[in-house]
């Protein structure tokens, strides 16, 4: 056993702590931004990129590399402290700090491990400009008698540059603050109680020592412990009730002013020491001279050692009793600071700090007591050497000092001399490891010679010095004082070595004996791997080679390891050498370790492993019983049993065994107790499952099922109390072990009966064997489905296992559930390989019925004495287990069909396919835990992945309802192709959908399925709002929901969950910019592009209109009754979407209509890129206040007559919409607006003129004005046939005729005046003067399309004359115009 470094904890998110303490090192920050001047602008957009000269580029690269180095070495710049119990870690820098606590969590590999997670973070500074300089985590002992050895809580002590020392709880609450010296706190150190190892050792008191540049303050541990407890209790009471408590006792401390030393960087408080008489006389002579008086008893002194400069190391001695302890006033933080402290504790990573409470009170610094002068008695005067740190050993006899020359010096504390020096350790970090000898591990030979029989003497203690050299990235362990290096590890260059040097505060000589807390003496924090490691050092490394039998054993172990690594030339010779080596090892623990390494070797053959283990076993049996180690004997015996079992299984698997019994479908039906129809149904179901579930898998030539190396076999199994059990291994390893036992049996290549007898004889329980058998069966589904004969083999194996002694309890009653069959059903329920699970369930059901019938028959014959022949094979005993089996078979059939559907797809899939997550494999357990809506939710995810239209789902359901089994299904398939001819060939989807509808008539009821599809599509759209077609397809599914109650609830949930927040953002953005916003603004405020937002608003309009229709329809139909299939009544899980929809409150129809009007306005602005439109300005204050409120609430809406100014603005807007809509529909392609091409299907299909008329009704605008404008726009674009149709809807025909008369004049003016032809001029001369003047006043540029045939214009004039009454003022003008138009065609063109 050598030195080892062990990871015992990881960091959950160390990078987050780094980013909090070093904001400039965040990943998203630019590499060159960190070192810049804080006074300069940090906004990239404000920087002058063009102003950077080429000469600055190398500097930037250098800054970037500095930042990159800082990202890995940042921990070196932090104040770091770890509690000796490893229950709290503090990382602080400048004013910020992060508190981390360990939590047990599952790692990526599925194993539980301890991870440090952030418990609190924030700013600790109170005074302006003060920084953290030192920190300690001190665990405080519990005063309760029932304590288990864990500390009650951990106090965090923090020193600041201002001189304050503050004490905090684990949640960052300030308990008390002390200003004991007005200078920077350099170092905090703690000493806790230790039981003296020898009667002559002085018992040390607990204390907290604080180092200042010219002073040392020591606070008595007992006084500190009581004050901290009182402060914590008072803070807890104040937080709970706000009541004030008594003032805690003051702190007792001593303050020494260190003299005759230039600079101090670190210190060590040795404690109270008593000199020997000779040392007392020597010291008295040096200080007082020849005539110095000497006391009879040596005085007790407190010893302090400092490191720094001039002298390099200083030794100070303070006589006990020379000064009285000072009493400080405890600055308690309860009343005004409690609120801010608790708020700061809850602020998390934001780092908020509320200071207004403190600033409101004038700051008064407490009185600082003067220091008692203490001169240096002696030191190590080295003028060029500057000490950096000192670390005291646990036994207080040695200290390790580091200096700026890269040396580590070992000091003898009592004599004040350097006893050893290591060089080449620049920036070294040191710590100590004190190892106590384990008396149980001493060699038996040594134990026999110990005095007093079994007494082996006191445990010995060894000291090891641990040195971490960050420049070389190496961690070394040295035996002190003059011992060799016993361990070295490469650990990286950016770690921190943590050595607390104390344990739990608050213990005494009574309580410390019963406490055995788990503490780590020394820890290494690695920020690169995010782990915390500790160093394990065996005690025997402190012993010399000559006197250590263990050292000899370790040499033999190393020789054995080298032998196992080498390529063996001759197996016989290497086996002999291995036997000699392992028999020469004396220590039982080392011999066990050596045997484990031999059995774990992959190079040695099985025979060698068996022979070596047998040799060790024989050697143990030949010894006297008293000297044999029981642990080693049990280990050898258990390994031998495992090796014999491995050999037996291997021999059975290697036999040439083949069953020649023919096997037909009829035999399978009898075996599974199925009739012919049921068997055909099962085979058809499995065939569909195989077709849709076949996925390509890679198989290597050396992959052999049923083969397991002996090394792996020994790792998987272990003996416990003469019973063979499987260790905690992964699922893959479980399958490998099961394959080794049963794979050949399931293929009929090995004797199942012999195998079961061999495994039972080895001590494997039937429950364990059943678990292994099912794990193999359920994991090898592909191979099993290809070999139906394996079902017969499974039946045989399961029957044999069930007949074992402890498999099925003999007292089992048919009216209770058998644990044996419940175990098998549970495995089938949890399996995701539904085909294999269904076959296993059929086999289990068959065997269970067979055994149940046999047991019932036996009881029946015993009680009644009936004839055996009266009981036929078709008779089946009723039992509770049989009912469970039938339920499971139905559930597995359903799950199998659903799995086949979810893995089906079109033969020629669309390109590109939807980027959806792969569908998870189903199991009965997953469906039961998914709740009542789990089945529909799974199908909805599949529908989204295949992007099937709602019509496909609807048509499949109709085919299921009207399907005649005697007719062929070709018509159904052709109907599908008609629906989806533009999509792809649907393959087996229609047939599987029909089967799924039949299998799940309630869970896949069409409204339920459409509701889940609607929700799934909108969830996927919410993840990527740019995919507007997802939202559009969601609305399609919503419209296909027939029941108005479900449709109403789903629409309302969509609005509240996904839409209203984005919709309100779009409304405010449009109102702010007064037009259709640009892409950048849309992405910033709404979270999507401008084109996606146009589609979004169109879909929102469809949703609100659907919601209004559903609200009306709710009164006309009853609410649906949600049923569940009998097999799935036990499903428990989240409430289904449909159930939630039915629980929704009814909406307030006028409020929905109000939002619909706004949505139509926003959609029109975005669709046609209208400008100078503020949508919210179309509504008064009541209307604005009602927007974006809960649609189920009653809001105050506009009523009565509207202000004419509002009506005028609304009318202008509607006329703009009509003009833009007509232009977008009927303008020439070259003039088409870009937004029209980008519009999506809902916008293009929208009848905007009709919608504008509808909006006019809600906005109190005259509908006739909008209709007349629409007619005018159609004629202006030359769409006379549509204009003539639209004329029929206008009520005021007279006004319309006047408008069309002007339009006719503009067309004629364009034909006569703007063509400038000779014929046109002659015709103009013949016209009446009144008409000629009127035509010249016309402006043909107002026409959108002036090039209209004159015959069309003639029809328009005829239409105008029909509409105008004869007494109208413009009637004569119209007649003249008709004559002119009729004359134009006669002129040559």
Tab-separated table of N, CA and C in Angstrom, residues 180-285:
chain	number	residue	atom	x	y	z
A	180	UNK	N	-10.236	45.078	16.792
A	180	UNK	CA	-9.303	44.907	17.915
A	180	UNK	C	-8.000	45.637	17.673
A	181	UNK	N	-7.733	46.028	16.446
A	181	UNK	CA	-6.511	46.776	16.124
A	181	UNK	C	-6.755	47.512	14.814
A	182	UNK	N	-6.360	48.795	14.762
A	182	UNK	CA	-6.616	49.601	13.576
A	182	UNK	C	-5.512	49.394	12.547
A	183	UNK	N	-5.446	48.199	12.014
A	183	UNK	CA	-4.461	47.871	10.988
A	183	UNK	C	-4.980	46.660	10.209
A	184	UNK	N	-4.341	46.387	9.103
A	184	UNK	CA	-4.806	45.298	8.244
A	184	UNK	C	-4.650	43.946	8.926
A	185	UNK	N	-5.680	43.134	8.810
A	185	UNK	CA	-5.589	41.755	9.299
A	185	UNK	C	-4.772	40.958	8.283
A	186	UNK	N	-3.623	40.416	8.740
A	186	UNK	CA	-2.761	39.656	7.829
A	186	UNK	C	-3.139	38.185	7.772
A	187	UNK	N	-3.458	37.594	8.914
A	187	UNK	CA	-3.680	36.150	8.943
A	187	UNK	C	-4.576	35.799	10.121
A	188	UNK	N	-5.453	34.811	9.894
A	188	UNK	CA	-6.281	34.235	10.955
A	188	UNK	C	-5.889	32.781	11.125
A	189	UNK	N	-5.700	32.356	12.366
A	189	UNK	CA	-5.401	30.956	12.635
A	189	UNK	C	-6.151	30.519	13.887
A	190	UNK	N	-6.414	29.215	13.931
A	190	UNK	CA	-7.240	28.681	15.006
A	190	UNK	C	-6.565	27.449	15.597
A	191	UNK	N	-6.794	27.239	16.889
A	191	UNK	CA	-6.321	26.026	17.554
A	191	UNK	C	-7.497	25.458	18.337
A	192	UNK	N	-7.760	24.166	18.147
A	192	UNK	CA	-8.846	23.506	18.865
A	192	UNK	C	-8.270	22.464	19.817
A	193	UNK	N	-9.138	21.927	20.667
A	193	UNK	CA	-8.688	21.031	21.732
A	193	UNK	C	-8.240	19.684	21.165
A	194	UNK	N	-7.098	19.203	21.665
A	194	UNK	CA	-6.580	17.870	21.347
A	194	UNK	C	-6.262	17.162	22.655
A	195	UNK	N	-6.618	15.881	22.739
A	195	UNK	CA	-6.280	15.101	23.926
A	195	UNK	C	-4.766	14.883	23.967
A	196	UNK	N	-4.076	15.239	25.064
A	196	UNK	CA	-2.613	15.027	25.128
A	196	UNK	C	-2.268	13.550	24.957
A	197	UNK	N	-1.256	13.284	24.137
A	197	UNK	CA	-0.876	11.898	23.869
A	197	UNK	C	-0.088	11.305	25.022
A	198	UNK	N	0.630	12.139	25.791
A	198	UNK	CA	1.448	11.646	26.891
A	198	UNK	C	1.114	12.452	28.143
A	199	UNK	N	1.297	11.879	29.314
A	199	UNK	CA	0.989	12.612	30.559
A	199	UNK	C	1.806	13.893	30.707
A	200	UNK	N	3.015	13.946	30.149
A	200	UNK	CA	3.856	15.122	30.338
A	200	UNK	C	3.541	16.283	29.403
A	201	UNK	N	2.691	16.069	28.430
A	201	UNK	CA	2.382	17.124	27.465
A	201	UNK	C	1.360	18.072	28.074
A	202	UNK	N	1.623	19.388	27.930
A	202	UNK	CA	0.712	20.399	28.475
A	202	UNK	C	-0.588	20.422	27.681
A	203	UNK	N	-1.712	20.459	28.401
A	203	UNK	CA	-3.011	20.533	27.726
A	203	UNK	C	-3.223	21.941	27.192
A	204	UNK	N	-3.534	22.065	25.899
A	204	UNK	CA	-3.639	23.376	25.253
A	204	UNK	C	-5.095	23.825	25.219
A	205	UNK	N	-5.253	25.118	25.434
A	205	UNK	CA	-6.579	25.716	25.352
A	205	UNK	C	-6.905	26.108	23.917
A	206	UNK	N	-8.199	26.205	23.614
A	206	UNK	CA	-8.628	26.653	22.284
A	206	UNK	C	-8.467	28.167	22.170
A	207	UNK	N	-8.101	28.605	20.976
A	207	UNK	CA	-7.958	30.046	20.771
A	207	UNK	C	-8.038	30.367	19.286
A	208	UNK	N	-8.369	31.619	19.006
A	208	UNK	CA	-8.323	32.190	17.662
A	208	UNK	C	-7.275	33.290	17.683
A	209	UNK	N	-6.230	33.172	16.839
A	209	UNK	CA	-5.165	34.171	16.802
A	209	UNK	C	-5.297	34.996	15.527
A	210	UNK	N	-5.098	36.314	15.705
A	210	UNK	CA	-5.224	37.268	14.602
A	210	UNK	C	-3.898	38.011	14.486
A	211	UNK	N	-3.319	37.969	13.301
A	211	UNK	CA	-2.025	38.621	13.077
A	211	UNK	C	-2.237	39.949	12.373
A	212	UNK	N	-1.624	41.016	12.962
A	212	UNK	CA	-1.571	42.342	12.356
A	212	UNK	C	-0.122	42.652	12.002
A	213	UNK	N	0.155	43.702	11.253
A	213	UNK	CA	1.556	43.984	10.869
A	213	UNK	C	2.499	44.148	12.053
A	214	UNK	N	2.000	44.549	13.229
A	214	UNK	CA	2.906	44.726	14.374
A	214	UNK	C	2.284	44.201	15.654
A	215	UNK	N	1.279	43.332	15.549
A	215	UNK	CA	0.627	42.856	16.768
A	215	UNK	C	0.005	41.495	16.514
A	216	UNK	N	-0.190	40.778	17.622
A	216	UNK	CA	-0.921	39.507	17.613
A	216	UNK	C	-2.014	39.606	18.660
A	217	UNK	N	-3.247	39.245	18.253
A	217	UNK	CA	-4.377	39.207	19.184
A	217	UNK	C	-4.828	37.757	19.274
A	218	UNK	N	-4.957	37.247	20.498
A	218	UNK	CA	-5.449	35.879	20.703
A	218	UNK	C	-6.752	35.965	21.482
A	219	UNK	N	-7.808	35.374	20.926
A	219	UNK	CA	-9.125	35.354	21.571
A	219	UNK	C	-9.315	33.977	22.192
A	220	UNK	N	-9.702	33.956	23.447
A	220	UNK	CA	-9.898	32.693	24.150
A	220	UNK	C	-11.008	31.894	23.476
A	221	UNK	N	-10.762	30.588	23.241
A	221	UNK	CA	-11.713	29.764	22.505
A	221	UNK	C	-13.037	29.590	23.215
A	222	UNK	N	-12.993	29.398	24.537
A	222	UNK	CA	-14.243	29.202	25.292
A	222	UNK	C	-15.108	30.459	25.235
A	223	UNK	N	-14.471	31.623	25.418
A	223	UNK	CA	-15.208	32.892	25.348
A	223	UNK	C	-15.800	33.098	23.960
A	224	UNK	N	-15.015	32.784	22.926
A	224	UNK	CA	-15.505	32.952	21.556
A	224	UNK	C	-16.668	32.000	21.274
A	225	UNK	N	-16.560	30.766	21.757
A	225	UNK	CA	-17.598	29.768	21.519
A	225	UNK	C	-18.929	30.210	22.141
A	226	UNK	N	-18.881	30.697	23.359
A	226	UNK	CA	-20.113	31.133	24.027
A	226	UNK	C	-20.711	32.364	23.349
A	227	UNK	N	-19.852	33.302	22.941
A	227	UNK	CA	-20.352	34.519	22.291
A	227	UNK	C	-20.992	34.201	20.950
A	228	UNK	N	-20.371	33.314	20.189
A	228	UNK	CA	-20.931	32.967	18.880
A	228	UNK	C	-22.277	32.266	19.037
A	229	UNK	N	-22.371	31.373	20.012
A	229	UNK	CA	-23.651	30.698	20.238
A	229	UNK	C	-24.728	31.692	20.633
A	230	UNK	N	-24.385	32.631	21.528
A	230	UNK	CA	-25.375	33.611	21.971
A	230	UNK	C	-25.802	34.514	20.821
A	231	UNK	N	-24.839	34.938	20.014
A	231	UNK	CA	-25.177	35.807	18.880
A	231	UNK	C	-26.063	35.082	17.878
A	232	UNK	N	-25.739	33.818	17.631
A	232	UNK	CA	-26.545	33.069	16.652
A	232	UNK	C	-27.966	32.849	17.166
A	233	UNK	N	-28.091	32.555	18.434
A	233	UNK	CA	-29.429	32.375	18.997
A	233	UNK	C	-30.222	33.671	18.965
A	234	UNK	N	-29.542	34.793	19.257
A	234	UNK	CA	-30.239	36.076	19.268
A	234	UNK	C	-30.679	36.475	17.863
A	235	UNK	N	-29.829	36.206	16.871
A	235	UNK	CA	-30.206	36.510	15.484
A	235	UNK	C	-31.383	35.638	15.059
A	236	UNK	N	-31.359	34.361	15.460
A	236	UNK	CA	-32.463	33.474	15.091
A	236	UNK	C	-33.769	33.939	15.732
A	237	UNK	N	-33.719	34.349	17.007
A	237	UNK	CA	-34.932	34.821	17.666
A	237	UNK	C	-35.437	36.113	17.034
A	238	UNK	N	-34.510	37.016	16.735
A	238	UNK	CA	-34.918	38.281	16.126
A	238	UNK	C	-35.524	38.059	14.751
A	239	UNK	N	-34.955	37.087	14.008
A	239	UNK	CA	-35.506	36.803	12.682
A	239	UNK	C	-36.889	36.168	12.786
A	240	UNK	N	-37.129	35.388	13.859
A	240	UNK	CA	-38.404	34.691	13.987
A	240	UNK	C	-39.496	35.586	14.555
A	241	UNK	N	-39.158	36.354	15.580
A	241	UNK	CA	-40.213	37.110	16.265
A	241	UNK	C	-39.951	38.602	16.341
A	242	UNK	N	-38.734	39.029	16.069
A	242	UNK	CA	-38.430	40.455	16.164
A	242	UNK	C	-38.159	40.921	17.579
A	243	UNK	N	-38.099	40.001	18.539
A	243	UNK	CA	-37.891	40.389	19.936
A	243	UNK	C	-36.407	40.549	20.226
A	244	UNK	N	-36.089	41.394	21.165
A	244	UNK	CA	-34.712	41.602	21.580
A	244	UNK	C	-34.346	40.589	22.662
A	245	UNK	N	-33.092	40.204	22.698
A	245	UNK	CA	-32.623	39.241	23.688
A	245	UNK	C	-31.551	39.898	24.548
A	246	UNK	N	-31.016	39.114	25.497
A	246	UNK	CA	-29.992	39.654	26.380
A	246	UNK	C	-28.710	39.859	25.611
A	247	UNK	N	-27.841	40.732	26.112
A	247	UNK	CA	-26.561	40.999	25.480
A	247	UNK	C	-25.627	39.817	25.726
A	248	UNK	N	-24.977	39.290	24.708
A	248	UNK	CA	-24.062	38.160	24.925
A	248	UNK	C	-22.825	38.602	25.699
A	249	UNK	N	-22.138	37.622	26.271
A	249	UNK	CA	-20.949	37.988	27.064
A	249	UNK	C	-19.862	38.566	26.184
A	250	UNK	N	-19.023	39.429	26.730
A	250	UNK	CA	-17.936	40.021	25.918
A	250	UNK	C	-16.840	39.003	25.657
A	251	UNK	N	-16.001	39.317	24.672
A	251	UNK	CA	-14.901	38.441	24.312
A	251	UNK	C	-13.689	38.740	25.185
A	252	UNK	N	-13.010	37.669	25.616
A	252	UNK	CA	-11.769	37.801	26.373
A	252	UNK	C	-10.603	37.580	25.418
A	253	UNK	N	-9.711	38.553	25.330
A	253	UNK	CA	-8.602	38.428	24.387
A	253	UNK	C	-7.348	39.067	24.970
A	254	UNK	N	-6.207	38.683	24.384
A	254	UNK	CA	-4.921	39.271	24.731
A	254	UNK	C	-4.328	39.885	23.481
A	255	UNK	N	-3.642	41.017	23.680
A	255	UNK	CA	-3.096	41.750	22.531
A	255	UNK	C	-1.630	42.051	22.815
A	256	UNK	N	-0.766	41.534	21.940
A	256	UNK	CA	0.673	41.688	22.117
A	256	UNK	C	1.228	42.531	20.977
A	257	UNK	N	1.990	43.574	21.355
A	257	UNK	CA	2.679	44.386	20.355
A	257	UNK	C	4.063	43.819	20.113
A	258	UNK	N	4.327	43.282	18.937
A	258	UNK	CA	5.586	42.610	18.638
A	258	UNK	C	6.657	43.649	18.317
A	259	UNK	N	7.770	43.532	19.016
A	259	UNK	CA	8.848	44.516	18.875
A	259	UNK	C	10.113	43.868	18.314
A	260	UNK	N	11.019	44.711	17.859
A	260	UNK	CA	12.347	44.308	17.361
A	260	UNK	C	12.245	43.414	16.116
A	261	UNK	N	11.260	43.685	15.272
A	261	UNK	CA	11.131	42.921	14.029
A	261	UNK	C	10.616	43.876	12.964
A	262	UNK	N	11.170	43.776	11.735
A	262	UNK	CA	10.815	44.728	10.676
A	262	UNK	C	9.449	44.425	10.065
A	263	UNK	N	9.345	43.284	9.420
A	263	UNK	CA	8.075	42.938	8.761
A	263	UNK	C	7.669	41.530	9.163
A	264	UNK	N	6.343	41.353	9.236
A	264	UNK	CA	5.774	40.041	9.581
A	264	UNK	C	4.786	39.668	8.487
A	265	UNK	N	4.886	38.429	7.992
A	265	UNK	CA	3.948	37.951	6.971
A	265	UNK	C	3.063	36.824	7.478
A	266	UNK	N	3.523	36.051	8.440
A	266	UNK	CA	2.722	34.938	8.951
A	266	UNK	C	3.183	34.622	10.358
A	267	UNK	N	2.374	33.836	11.041
A	267	UNK	CA	2.697	33.500	12.427
A	267	UNK	C	2.175	32.115	12.756
A	268	UNK	N	2.639	31.605	13.907
A	268	UNK	CA	2.139	30.344	14.453
A	268	UNK	C	2.094	30.481	15.959
A	269	UNK	N	0.922	30.146	16.519
A	269	UNK	CA	0.761	30.174	17.969
A	269	UNK	C	0.995	28.766	18.479
A	270	UNK	N	2.095	28.571	19.201
A	270	UNK	CA	2.480	27.229	19.644
A	270	UNK	C	1.648	26.795	20.837
A	271	UNK	N	1.221	27.735	21.650
A	271	UNK	CA	0.468	27.405	22.858
A	271	UNK	C	1.328	27.567	24.101
A	272	UNK	N	0.800	27.070	25.205
A	272	UNK	CA	1.494	27.202	26.497
A	272	UNK	C	2.559	26.116	26.606
A	273	UNK	N	3.800	26.548	26.878
A	273	UNK	CA	4.918	25.611	27.023
A	273	UNK	C	5.585	25.831	28.378
A	274	UNK	N	6.212	24.788	28.886
A	274	UNK	CA	6.948	24.856	30.162
A	274	UNK	C	8.358	24.340	29.913
A	275	UNK	N	9.351	25.144	30.251
A	275	UNK	CA	10.737	24.766	30.004
A	275	UNK	C	11.222	23.749	31.035
A	276	UNK	N	12.203	22.970	30.624
A	276	UNK	CA	12.874	22.077	31.571
A	276	UNK	C	13.761	22.915	32.483
A	277	UNK	N	14.184	22.385	33.662
A	277	UNK	CA	15.041	23.195	34.568
A	277	UNK	C	16.321	23.680	33.883
A	278	UNK	N	16.944	22.840	33.075
A	278	UNK	CA	18.180	23.284	32.422
A	278	UNK	C	17.897	24.440	31.451
A	279	UNK	N	16.837	24.277	30.622
A	279	UNK	CA	16.490	25.368	29.692
A	279	UNK	C	16.089	26.616	30.449
A	280	UNK	N	15.466	26.436	31.639
A	280	UNK	CA	15.077	27.597	32.440
A	280	UNK	C	16.305	28.356	32.923
A	281	UNK	N	17.313	27.621	33.388
A	281	UNK	CA	18.538	28.287	33.853
A	281	UNK	C	19.288	28.921	32.686
A	282	UNK	N	19.318	28.236	31.553
A	282	UNK	CA	20.010	28.801	30.386
A	282	UNK	C	19.344	30.095	29.938
A	283	UNK	N	18.012	30.088	29.916
A	283	UNK	CA	17.294	31.290	29.486
A	283	UNK	C	17.493	32.411	30.488
A	284	UNK	N	17.437	32.093	31.796
A	284	UNK	CA	17.625	33.127	32.811
A	284	UNK	C	19.027	33.737	32.731
A	285	UNK	N	20.032	32.942	32.463
A	285	UNK	CA	21.392	33.458	32.338
A	285	UNK	C	21.520	34.368	31.124
